[in-house]
Amino acid sequence: METVVAVEYGERNKLENSSATVITCSDYSKQIADPVVYKLARVVGEGIYIPATDDDMKAEDSIDHRSSLHFVLDNSETAVCSSNYDTFGQEFMPIDCELEGLFSGVFHYYFLMAPLFVAIFWFLLLLCYLSFIALLGFINVIALFLHFLTLCIPASRLSFLLSFKMLSRVALPIYASMSILVASTLLVHLNEKNITELLKFEEPSTQGERSDAAGDTIVDLGILNPKFEEVTWSDFDGQLDQSGFTKQSDPLLGHAESEPSTSTVCASWKPDFSTLKGDIYLDNLSVRELHATFKATFGRETSVKDKQWLKRRISMGLSNSCDVSATTFIIENNKLQKKDNVEDCNSEDKNHDKDYVTGLEGRNVSGDNILSVGHSQTIQMEGHFSGCSKTVDSATPKHHIAFDDDTQGNKRIRKPTRRYIEEVSESDYQEYSGRLVSSVKSSGNGQRTRVRPVHNIQPIRKPLVTRQDSLGGSGIEIPYVSRIRRGRPRGNIMSLMILQPCGMRMAARLVKKTHDGNDPQSDDEIENQEHKAATATGWLQHPLIKESERNQQYSEQSADLNNNSDDGHMDSYADIDSDDNILTVPTAKGGIRRKHHRPWTLSEVAKLVEGVSRYGAGRWSEIKRIAFATCSHRTSVDLKDKWRNLLRASFAQLPAEKGVQNCKKHSSIPIPAPILLRVRALAETHSQVSPDLKAVKFRSNMNYMKSGYL
DNA sequence: CTTAGGG
DNA sequence: CCCTAAG
């Protein structure tokens, strides 16, 4: 494992007039000519960087060879590398070309040459932030209003408002956290006037594409000696004959902050890792501590106050840095851990760890540059990313110039790129939404899937609590749920929960039946209307008043029965219905409610009664086709069952009550007495009733007639 | 497929 | 509401 590689500049030759350095890391093992180009820009004056030009490229041949490199190969010793980079150290700046969404030389060049674009980007970003905040605020105001509304009005009366209450409960924390995050990042960005910093945050979208195509690997190369050279990783079959690239811990930071100290590359670079003993939990550190850590890591101060950024930088720097190369620490979720704590660390490494660290410190003090050349990376991700990391890893074997023990687990670890995260989460989102849609659309297995999407998504999603949103690039953490629910009407969670299963089932039934649709409206819409009306209106009229009217409607337009004025008075019963719905929803949440139970609304009952009165009991298919044309979730069997129940109820109840009210004991829907009476009447006319009840029924029926409903 | 009935 | 048998 510990391999000491004596690095030599093989084909590099003398270079006296060094200009810029271009390190090209091309994957030859991959046929794709997609080399990752590392460029060194020349620093002209103060803070102005000029990418390596072609002329500079030519100078590649002439490379000063007086330098030697120190390579730290994992736990092994360091190879000697002495170079007189000091003279050049301040002249060149490496441009970080990490694939973590940073720019390539091309973009860098382009944007540096056109600051106008930068300004535009910045402006757009600001605009996005503002609109985002405004939108969130608006949503929250609504949620707040509804919340207080529910507080003022007795919930028992307007139980449907409970949904809004829940909504507000959900929306408030989400909004609070999001707004805080957005505001903080906004402030940070306002403080960070640096153009390159902005670029760094905005470019990943464009740059990431190429980067990911290259295999989504970070090749953290730094430049130890800022000399001019081109390193082509052509033969990377484990041989390390190529050289000249080393690590500078944080090249990007160097030019991003334009600090004078950063321009001194390696000479003045004295990280003090003595402060980094033990486990470092970046998440727990305050900004000040992060600054300290930053200084310890990079040997210089920083003015950045963005915690996320600092953490990222530090972790990146540490992982990239030779001092805390992958052999000693692993970085996981912004948590820097000694590898001893990690299982996958092989025993041999463990043995070396301590000595290694102490040795490192000593060397650092001595001022030597210790370099890590390991290029194997592992993308260590949390939770569901683990599966993908394998693929990425295997897809980039070429970068696996690991030394022997690298293959055993001493891999450099880094977080996935932003774009990667976004892609994965996006695909996940699509997958889930697709699942939802498909389950809605699916006709065959509607029974199995109709409930699941609503209730199961969140539990599934739970493990992945937050995701990093690319907005602003500074790591806004957004609950994953919000993304899932994106584009979905937040207004009516209740109806969503209730109607979703129904919609699916209805769709299933609809397809099954292959009705020639006489209803242009989708079932969901109809159901929505129905429930809205049900929840919005109270029971004002007696249903039977319109009986004759409805009969006419049956004859005229039976198909459109539900869409017209029929609904108006039909659903006038529906406060009870809505009440029931509300009561059943919590049970649905808890899963107590029966599997596919859908309570019968009074309008449905009335329709059923009407249908029976017209077509007679037993002709369920007929009734279903005509009276329940729009209620595709009720099958003829359902109608039959319901009728049976109604019959039972009517004959069980009528002797006890005197046409007063809904006194049904344990039924979810108290059925008004008039309906029961009518059921009985119909049953009698169809001779479904034992003759001994006829008299009673008839009398009560007369009573009902007299009581003034007519 | 529809209906009737039991669970 | 589900399942099944009978027509």
XYZ file of C-alpha atoms (C1' of nucleotides) in Angstrom:
724
model
C 0.000 0.000 0.000
C 2.403 2.608 1.035
C 4.038 3.343 -2.118
C 6.644 5.915 -2.403
C 6.590 7.314 -5.742
C 9.549 9.159 -6.850
C 8.153 11.675 -9.077
C 10.063 12.894 -11.892
C 9.309 15.193 -14.586
C 9.555 12.784 -17.326
C 9.191 14.717 -20.446
C 9.186 18.065 -18.945
C 12.163 20.057 -19.664
C 13.633 23.189 -18.595
C 11.628 26.193 -18.398
C 13.015 29.504 -17.725
C 10.259 31.756 -18.678
C 7.360 30.182 -17.066
C 4.042 31.559 -17.877
C 0.925 29.731 -17.145
C 0.405 26.184 -16.322
C -2.054 23.967 -17.903
C -2.757 20.667 -16.491
C -4.757 18.508 -18.628
C -6.160 15.469 -17.193
C -7.589 13.470 -19.933
C -9.087 10.153 -19.515
C -7.718 7.838 -21.961
C -9.273 4.894 -20.466
C -12.474 6.487 -21.435
C -12.717 6.871 -25.076
C -14.446 10.126 -24.723
C -12.238 13.005 -25.377
C -13.504 14.828 -22.463
C -10.475 15.888 -20.636
C -10.696 17.866 -17.566
C -8.603 20.837 -18.165
C -6.826 22.509 -15.412
C -5.519 25.801 -16.178
C -3.377 28.144 -14.393
C -4.084 31.685 -14.939
C -1.511 34.256 -14.835
C -1.991 36.980 -12.384
C -1.552 40.249 -13.999
C -1.461 42.996 -11.565
C -3.826 42.744 -8.719
C -6.691 40.469 -8.842
C -6.763 40.190 -12.561
C -6.421 36.780 -13.910
C -5.751 35.797 -17.351
C -6.231 32.266 -18.329
C -3.503 30.451 -19.931
C -3.289 31.324 -23.526
C -2.178 29.191 -26.325
C 1.166 30.679 -26.107
C 1.326 29.599 -22.623
C 0.339 26.210 -23.634
C 3.235 25.974 -25.888
C 5.470 26.717 -23.060
C 4.396 23.490 -21.669
C 7.404 21.899 -23.114
C 9.676 24.052 -21.228
C 9.303 23.284 -17.662
C 11.655 24.035 -15.041
C 12.940 20.916 -13.682
C 14.637 21.941 -10.663
C 11.655 21.174 -8.670
C 10.851 17.987 -7.086
C 7.674 17.062 -5.471
C 6.687 15.639 -2.244
C 3.970 13.189 -2.585
C 2.216 11.799 0.291
C 0.789 8.593 -0.747
C -1.736 7.896 1.830
C -0.056 6.706 4.917
C 3.221 6.277 3.366
C 6.090 8.515 3.473
C 6.417 11.521 1.418
C 8.337 11.650 -1.670
C 10.698 14.455 -1.909
C 9.757 17.366 -3.901
C 11.732 20.449 -3.766
C 11.062 23.184 -6.088
C 11.818 26.758 -6.365
C 8.336 27.753 -6.865
C 8.723 30.670 -4.683
C 9.542 32.939 -7.446
C 6.573 31.891 -9.373
C 4.318 31.343 -6.533
C 2.883 34.740 -6.629
C 2.620 34.920 -10.279
C 0.228 32.224 -11.042
C -2.997 31.246 -9.669
C -4.552 27.953 -10.255
C -8.073 28.060 -11.234
C -10.072 25.492 -9.571
C -11.708 23.328 -12.022
C -13.321 21.006 -9.695
C -16.245 19.298 -11.070
C -18.275 20.334 -8.189
C -19.962 22.755 -10.365
C -17.154 25.077 -10.937
C -16.299 26.520 -14.171
C -13.961 25.341 -16.726
C -11.399 27.577 -18.121
C -13.622 28.519 -20.944
C -16.373 29.837 -18.830
C -14.028 31.401 -16.492
C -12.388 33.232 -19.255
C -15.616 34.216 -20.765
C -17.116 35.610 -17.688
C -14.088 37.343 -16.569
C -13.933 39.019 -19.862
C -17.516 40.031 -19.708
C -18.397 41.402 -16.334
C -21.623 42.589 -17.748
C -22.831 39.055 -17.787
C -21.909 38.776 -14.225
C -23.961 41.763 -13.382
C -26.903 40.335 -15.229
C -26.562 37.086 -13.444
C -26.422 38.796 -10.167
C -29.452 40.822 -10.915
C -31.439 37.834 -11.981
C -30.425 36.018 -8.920
C -31.586 38.846 -6.760
C -34.828 38.915 -8.635
C -35.325 35.264 -8.075
C -34.754 35.671 -4.416
C -37.170 38.498 -4.066
C -39.913 36.828 -5.974
C -39.367 33.690 -4.051
C -39.675 35.457 -0.770
C -42.703 37.306 -1.936
C -44.387 34.146 -3.018
C -43.653 32.445 0.219
C -44.920 35.394 2.118
C -48.125 35.415 0.215
C -48.704 31.775 0.819
C -47.962 32.183 4.435
C -50.273 35.093 4.841
C -53.058 33.017 3.458
C -52.169 30.164 5.705
C -52.077 32.453 8.693
C -55.411 33.905 7.864
C -56.993 30.554 7.547
C -55.360 29.476 10.704
C -56.849 32.261 12.709
C -60.109 31.763 10.997
C -60.170 28.250 12.258
C -59.306 29.495 15.683
C -62.193 31.893 15.748
C -64.847 29.645 14.381
C -65.841 26.572 16.265
C -64.288 23.719 14.515
C -67.243 21.552 15.074
C -69.319 23.854 12.968
C -66.972 24.305 10.172
C -64.952 21.251 10.453
C -63.774 21.516 6.947
C -61.653 24.381 8.061
C -59.602 21.926 9.940
C -57.927 21.241 6.724
C -56.722 24.784 6.536
C -55.611 24.559 10.050
C -53.489 21.658 9.162
C -52.279 23.484 6.154
C -51.198 26.402 8.200
C -49.459 24.164 10.601
C -47.546 22.672 7.809
C -46.927 25.827 5.936
C -45.787 27.984 8.769
C -42.677 26.105 9.761
C -41.786 25.495 6.201
C -42.093 29.089 5.365
C -40.240 30.202 8.418
C -37.277 28.009 7.778
C -37.204 28.739 4.128
C -37.464 32.432 4.530
C -34.727 32.460 7.086
C -32.486 30.488 4.876
C -33.217 32.582 1.876
C -32.700 35.769 3.747
C -29.440 34.624 5.223
C -28.086 33.500 1.940
C -29.212 36.682 0.373
C -27.362 38.672 2.923
C -24.335 36.594 2.456
C -24.432 37.170 -1.201
C -24.882 40.823 -0.741
C -21.826 40.834 1.378
C -19.942 38.850 -1.093
C -19.357 41.277 -3.803
C -16.733 39.237 -5.332
C -17.524 38.498 -8.843
C -15.796 35.246 -9.016
C -17.637 34.076 -6.020
C -20.826 34.828 -7.739
C -19.653 33.009 -10.710
C -18.833 30.074 -8.665
C -22.332 29.896 -7.430
C -24.012 30.462 -10.659
C -21.969 28.557 -13.055
C -22.525 25.040 -11.899
C -25.638 24.801 -13.887
C -23.743 25.227 -17.039
C -20.553 23.778 -15.973
C -21.921 20.836 -14.204
C -23.105 19.384 -17.406
C -19.754 18.912 -18.754
C -18.409 17.911 -15.486
C -20.907 15.230 -14.933
C -20.353 13.971 -18.368
C -16.782 13.546 -17.509
C -17.732 11.048 -14.941
C -18.679 13.178 -12.051
C -15.394 13.008 -10.444
C -13.403 15.482 -8.705
C -9.847 15.548 -9.528
C -8.552 17.692 -6.885
C -5.395 18.771 -8.272
C -3.550 21.614 -7.008
C -0.418 23.064 -8.103
C 2.471 22.718 -5.911
C 4.770 24.440 -8.077
C 3.190 27.030 -10.137
C 5.284 26.289 -13.029
C 4.182 25.840 -16.385
C 3.439 22.394 -17.349
C 0.924 20.206 -18.804
C 0.207 16.967 -17.266
C -1.498 14.484 -19.343
C -2.818 11.583 -17.508
C -2.485 9.441 -20.408
C -0.984 6.410 -18.907
C -2.660 6.082 -15.698
C -2.487 2.404 -15.445
C -1.289 2.758 -11.996
C 1.940 4.302 -12.976
C 2.567 7.633 -11.595
C 5.180 8.714 -13.957
C 3.306 11.818 -14.629
C 3.789 14.448 -12.156
C 3.873 18.064 -11.564
C 0.489 18.400 -10.157
C 0.043 18.632 -6.564
C -2.397 20.007 -4.269
C -3.075 23.416 -3.449
C -5.638 23.145 -0.860
C -8.123 25.602 -2.060
C -7.350 27.116 -5.329
C -10.729 28.472 -5.916
C -10.783 30.222 -2.706
C -7.532 31.699 -3.513
C -8.673 33.706 -6.394
C -12.200 33.960 -5.313
C -11.437 36.087 -2.410
C -8.687 37.988 -4.024
C -6.826 38.088 -0.876
C -3.238 38.920 -1.188
C -2.273 36.068 0.959
C -3.867 33.663 -1.375
C -1.718 34.654 -4.208
C 1.169 33.250 -2.435
C 0.638 29.762 -3.252
C 2.592 27.318 -1.349
C 5.361 29.086 0.289
C 3.341 31.075 2.704
C 0.860 28.417 3.069
C 1.118 26.967 6.436
C -1.887 25.224 7.600
C -1.919 24.309 11.147
C -3.635 21.052 11.541
C -2.787 20.744 15.093
C -6.144 22.224 15.783
C -7.836 19.585 13.802
C -7.272 16.697 16.019
C -10.049 14.405 16.674
C -13.356 14.532 15.068
C -14.521 17.738 13.664
C -18.168 18.270 13.256
C -18.466 21.143 10.953
C -22.144 21.312 11.434
C -21.787 22.119 15.037
C -19.330 24.879 14.602
C -20.225 28.472 14.772
C -19.109 30.891 12.166
C -16.215 31.952 14.272
C -15.150 28.418 14.818
C -15.524 27.781 11.200
C -13.265 30.679 10.565
C -10.751 29.213 12.906
C -11.022 25.906 11.201
C -10.722 27.591 7.915
C -7.583 29.275 8.983
C -6.246 26.098 10.316
C -7.052 24.394 7.102
C -5.883 26.906 4.642
C -3.561 28.956 6.676
C -5.265 32.202 6.070
C -8.200 34.190 7.097
C -11.462 34.527 5.401
C -14.167 37.041 5.597
C -16.878 34.837 4.328
C -19.682 34.453 6.758
C -21.686 31.902 4.983
C -21.579 28.846 7.097
C -22.501 26.563 4.308
C -19.806 27.943 2.175
C -17.269 27.686 4.909
C -18.173 24.160 5.630
C -17.967 23.266 2.058
C -14.655 24.930 1.672
C -13.226 23.385 4.726
C -14.410 19.960 3.957
C -13.231 20.283 0.448
C -9.962 21.672 1.511
C -9.485 19.003 4.026
C -10.398 16.271 1.703
C -8.275 17.721 -0.974
C -5.549 18.645 1.276
C -2.728 16.307 1.673
C -2.655 16.782 5.350
C -5.934 15.307 5.945
C -5.976 13.078 3.065
C -8.495 10.403 2.858
C -6.394 8.185 4.888
C -6.852 10.096 8.016
C -10.223 11.615 7.865
C -13.315 11.020 6.071
C -15.749 13.715 5.463
C -19.281 12.824 5.668
C -22.152 15.200 5.718
C -19.973 18.028 6.724
C -18.666 15.972 9.503
C -15.047 15.398 9.553
C -14.209 12.179 11.167
C -11.142 10.397 11.902
C -11.110 7.332 9.944
C -10.551 5.203 12.903
C -14.177 5.547 13.560
C -15.125 4.258 10.245
C -15.705 0.681 9.600
C -14.438 0.451 6.122
C -11.039 1.470 7.150
C -8.790 -1.439 6.957
C -6.799 -2.386 9.924
C -3.492 -1.545 8.475
C -4.483 1.961 7.885
C -5.625 2.230 11.365
C -2.251 1.345 12.547
C -0.730 4.039 10.544
C -3.105 6.744 11.256
C -1.629 8.118 14.329
C 1.889 8.156 13.219
C 0.819 9.676 10.074
C -0.879 12.538 11.654
C 1.869 13.370 13.978
C 4.355 13.078 11.281
C 2.347 15.393 9.203
C 2.346 18.072 11.687
C 6.001 17.957 12.059
C 6.488 18.269 8.398
C 4.133 21.075 8.120
C 6.033 23.021 10.602
C 9.111 22.418 8.689
C 7.523 24.000 5.766
C 7.683 21.161 3.393
C 4.924 20.694 1.033
C 3.207 17.515 1.445
C 1.206 16.476 -1.396
C -1.405 14.010 -1.936
C -1.732 12.554 -5.313
C -4.449 10.116 -4.763
C -7.088 10.668 -7.318
C -9.474 8.036 -6.484
C -12.612 9.435 -5.171
C -15.551 8.067 -3.528
C -18.706 9.886 -3.571
C -20.101 9.316 -0.239
C -23.648 10.250 0.017
C -26.297 9.929 2.485
C -29.129 7.530 2.304
C -30.430 6.854 -1.075
C -27.476 8.149 -2.866
C -25.506 5.202 -1.860
C -26.671 3.184 -4.723
C -25.632 5.778 -7.162
C -22.261 6.241 -5.732
C -21.356 2.807 -6.753
C -22.185 3.440 -10.298
C -20.296 6.614 -10.359
C -17.424 5.013 -8.791
C -17.338 2.201 -11.190
C -17.912 4.462 -14.059
C -14.754 6.259 -13.357
C -12.204 3.635 -12.928
C -9.682 5.656 -14.721
C -9.473 8.100 -11.955
C -8.865 5.329 -9.658
C -5.210 5.750 -9.701
C -5.435 4.691 -6.240
C -2.514 3.314 -4.578
C -2.880 -0.084 -3.282
C -4.691 0.728 -0.177
C -6.863 3.116 -1.945
C -8.640 0.263 -3.425
C -9.279 -1.001 -0.001
C -11.220 1.905 1.097
C -8.892 4.809 1.487
C -10.687 6.792 -1.056
C -11.042 10.394 -1.163
C -14.473 11.332 -0.228
C -16.435 14.202 -1.336
C -19.963 15.273 -1.418
C -21.935 14.897 -4.556
C -22.072 17.794 -6.856
C -24.946 20.097 -6.664
C -26.048 19.199 -10.067
C -25.866 15.583 -9.206
C -28.030 16.102 -6.222
C -30.456 18.032 -8.262
C -30.598 15.465 -10.941
C -31.135 12.670 -8.553
C -33.746 14.449 -6.606
C -35.371 15.607 -9.759
C -35.502 12.142 -11.146
C -36.798 10.940 -7.860
C -39.399 13.540 -7.938
C -40.371 12.573 -11.395
C -40.394 9.015 -10.429
C -42.714 9.639 -7.615
C -44.941 11.971 -9.439
C -44.986 9.583 -12.278
C -45.952 6.898 -9.922
C -48.707 9.030 -8.685
C -49.984 9.822 -12.097
C -49.719 6.319 -13.258
C -51.541 5.104 -10.276
C -54.202 7.631 -10.935
C -54.431 6.614 -14.475
C -54.012 2.965 -14.017
C -57.158 1.120 -14.612
C -56.311 -2.422 -13.828
C -54.749 -2.259 -10.437
C -56.504 0.778 -9.253
C -57.639 -0.993 -6.222
C -54.191 -1.520 -4.946
C -52.746 1.782 -5.715
C -55.442 4.191 -5.130
C -54.720 4.831 -1.527
C -51.036 4.546 -1.539
C -49.798 7.657 -3.205
C -51.335 9.984 -0.779
C -50.335 8.313 2.368
C -47.120 6.704 1.462
C -45.155 9.394 -0.141
C -44.257 11.191 2.954
C -43.131 8.230 4.928
C -41.005 7.185 2.059
C -39.573 10.569 1.816
C -38.900 10.942 5.450
C -35.367 9.627 5.471
C -34.279 12.264 3.096
C -35.334 15.200 5.060
C -33.811 18.010 3.212
C -32.237 18.609 -0.035
C -29.929 21.288 -1.160
C -31.573 23.642 -3.423
C -29.516 25.176 -6.083
C -31.017 28.532 -5.558
C -28.139 30.799 -5.115
C -25.875 27.893 -4.839
C -25.199 28.530 -1.254
C -27.015 25.567 0.038
C -30.503 26.440 0.909
C -31.952 23.493 2.609
C -35.455 22.863 1.629
C -37.577 20.140 3.001
C -37.991 17.554 0.446
C -41.661 17.507 0.931
C -42.069 20.897 -0.463
C -40.570 19.759 -3.657
C -42.824 16.848 -3.902
C -45.841 18.882 -3.369
C -44.711 21.457 -5.826
C -47.267 22.364 -8.362
C -49.988 20.864 -6.385
C -52.816 22.876 -5.018
C -52.015 23.474 -1.448
C -55.368 24.924 -0.777
C -57.311 21.883 -0.003
C -55.386 19.149 1.560
C -58.450 17.538 2.863
C -60.157 17.214 -0.425
C -56.918 16.013 -1.838
C -56.649 13.277 0.656
C -60.198 12.322 0.318
C -60.538 12.582 -3.347
C -57.338 11.134 -4.484
C -58.263 7.568 -3.807
C -61.664 8.116 -5.166
C -60.330 9.663 -8.260
C -58.201 6.713 -8.901
C -60.870 4.317 -8.273
C -63.237 6.243 -10.375
C -60.814 6.334 -13.167
C -60.346 2.654 -12.847
C -63.982 1.970 -12.960
C -64.488 4.377 -15.731
C -61.993 2.716 -17.916
C -63.305 -0.629 -17.016
C -66.759 0.251 -17.955
C -65.768 2.020 -21.094
C -68.611 4.315 -20.909
C -69.083 6.505 -23.861
C -68.492 9.566 -21.838
C -71.366 11.881 -21.777
C -69.663 13.906 -19.159
C -67.047 16.190 -20.434
C -65.882 16.822 -16.947
C -63.414 14.537 -15.406
C -64.497 12.619 -12.461
C -62.103 14.346 -10.228
C -63.538 17.654 -11.053
C -66.986 16.459 -10.485
C -66.061 14.990 -7.222
C -64.373 18.135 -6.248
C -67.413 20.108 -7.032
C -69.537 17.763 -5.188
C -67.463 17.919 -2.103
C -67.021 21.595 -2.235
C -70.682 22.074 -2.484
C -71.164 19.568 0.225
C -68.866 21.329 2.563
C -69.964 24.764 1.696
C -73.660 24.518 2.021
C -75.821 23.502 4.829
C -78.860 21.408 4.860
C -81.518 23.924 4.138
C -84.160 22.242 2.177
C -85.871 19.044 2.330
C -84.814 16.886 -0.490
C -88.130 15.525 -1.354
C -89.517 18.833 -2.296
C -87.920 18.586 -5.619
C -88.906 15.100 -6.174
C -91.145 15.608 -9.078
C -88.703 17.985 -10.521
C -86.046 15.386 -10.379
C -88.215 12.885 -12.004
C -88.558 15.195 -14.865
C -84.890 15.558 -14.988
C -84.502 11.877 -15.135
C -86.646 11.692 -18.136
C -85.097 14.627 -19.817
C -81.433 14.468 -19.194
C -80.527 11.618 -17.091
C -76.928 11.757 -17.915
C -76.324 15.258 -16.763
C -78.152 14.678 -13.613
C -75.345 15.530 -11.352
C -73.996 18.491 -13.108
C -77.051 20.594 -13.061
C -79.323 22.120 -10.572
C -79.852 18.696 -9.247
C -76.630 18.948 -7.429
C -77.730 22.162 -5.960
C -80.442 20.782 -3.850
C -79.129 17.328 -3.692
C -76.053 18.441 -1.972
C -77.965 20.609 0.302
C -78.006 17.773 2.730
C -74.437 17.618 2.705
C -73.314 19.242 5.868
C -73.745 15.935 7.504
C -71.897 14.382 4.739
C -69.046 16.776 5.079
C -68.996 16.173 8.739
C -68.612 12.555 8.107
C -65.868 13.175 5.679
C -63.944 15.165 8.158
C -64.362 12.530 10.713
C -63.171 9.870 8.471
C -60.120 11.651 7.312
C -58.189 11.445 10.540
C -58.925 7.812 10.588
C -57.707 7.614 7.083
C -54.540 9.252 8.226
C -54.134 6.745 10.932
C -55.128 4.042 8.594
C -57.941 2.930 10.763
C -60.572 3.655 8.242
C -61.753 0.824 6.176
C -59.854 0.109 3.106
C -61.745 1.666 0.332
C -64.645 2.894 2.195
C -66.339 5.797 0.679
C -69.250 7.069 2.612
C -72.450 7.537 0.782
C -73.491 11.083 0.477
C -77.067 12.039 0.905
C -77.234 13.123 -2.652
C -76.163 9.712 -3.686
C -78.730 8.142 -1.469
C -81.366 10.366 -2.916
C -80.261 9.472 -6.373
C -80.410 5.856 -5.493
C -83.879 6.197 -4.130
C -84.944 8.005 -7.187
C -83.434 5.428 -9.383
C -85.167 2.661 -7.541
C -88.398 4.481 -7.737
C -88.056 4.826 -11.426
C -86.565 1.562 -12.463
C -87.389 -0.619 -9.567
C -85.159 -2.388 -7.144
C -83.014 -4.937 -8.781
C -82.249 -3.131 -11.940
C -79.048 -1.882 -10.513
C -77.114 -1.731 -13.664
C -79.787 0.402 -15.183
C -79.841 2.733 -12.230
C -76.158 2.909 -12.124
C -75.866 3.738 -15.762
C -78.392 6.481 -15.672
C -78.569 7.968 -12.245
C -74.949 7.364 -11.327
C -73.441 8.056 -14.664
C -71.191 10.627 -13.140
C -70.480 8.664 -10.034
C -68.378 6.043 -11.576
C -67.079 4.927 -8.240
C -70.382 3.343 -7.385
C -70.922 0.060 -9.006
C -74.199 -1.625 -9.390
C -73.204 -3.883 -6.585
C -72.652 -0.885 -4.436
C -76.060 0.404 -5.260
C -77.563 -2.878 -4.418
C -75.737 -3.051 -1.140
C -76.689 0.406 -0.252
C -80.257 -0.219 -1.057
C -80.202 -3.218 1.107
C -78.810 -1.188 3.916
C -81.345 1.503 3.375
C -84.107 -0.981 3.493
C -82.828 -2.433 6.643
C -82.410 0.946 8.173
C -85.762 2.184 7.201
C -87.610 -0.727 8.671
C -85.542 -0.811 11.736
C -85.832 2.820 12.460
C -89.270 3.856 11.496
C -91.156 2.316 14.362
C -88.954 4.133 16.822
C -88.879 7.554 15.391
C -91.703 9.707 14.349
C -90.298 11.313 11.349
C -88.279 13.627 13.474
C -84.695 13.451 12.637
C -81.811 11.321 11.796
C -81.630 9.017 14.711
C -79.646 6.320 13.168
C -77.397 4.844 15.733
C -74.045 3.985 14.434
C -74.260 4.813 10.835
C -71.778 7.261 9.552
C -74.423 9.070 7.615
C -77.606 9.701 9.428
C -80.218 9.330 6.827
C -83.093 11.708 7.085
C -86.353 10.177 7.943
C -88.075 11.278 4.778
C -85.668 9.321 2.742
C -86.155 6.308 4.866
C -89.845 6.704 4.503
C -89.564 6.852 0.842
C -87.353 3.835 0.842
C -89.966 1.993 2.675
C -92.613 3.155 0.334
C -90.670 1.979 -2.589
C -89.903 -1.270 -0.951
C -93.510 -1.785 -0.338
C -94.557 -0.984 -3.824
C -92.039 -3.438 -5.045
C -93.330 -5.955 -2.574
C -90.025 -6.296 -0.930
C -91.643 -5.816 2.393
C -93.303 -8.204 4.588
C -97.000 -7.402 4.476
C -97.282 -6.820 8.192
C -95.350 -3.622 7.930
C -97.389 -2.256 5.160
C -99.909 -0.553 7.284
C -97.391 1.164 9.451
C -95.444 2.316 6.530
C -98.452 3.635 4.780
C -99.574 5.606 7.729
C -96.251 7.138 8.366
C -96.042 7.967 4.785
C -99.268 9.826 5.046
C -97.957 11.581 8.073
C -94.962 12.659 6.192
C -97.139 13.965 3.418
C -99.173 15.945 5.809
C -96.301 17.320 7.711
C -95.899 20.020 5.216
C -92.989 19.013 3.133
C -95.003 19.014 0.038
C -71.840 -9.105 -17.219
C -75.524 -8.699 -13.925
C -77.827 -9.955 -9.838
C -78.358 -11.790 -5.283
C -76.658 -12.918 -1.068
C -73.196 -13.858 2.629
C -69.214 -12.181 5.128
C -67.205 -2.961 0.834
C -65.586 -7.468 -0.799
C -66.350 -11.959 -2.549
C -68.770 -15.454 -4.856
C -72.326 -18.129 -6.993
C -75.902 -18.345 -10.257
C -78.157 -16.787 -14.349
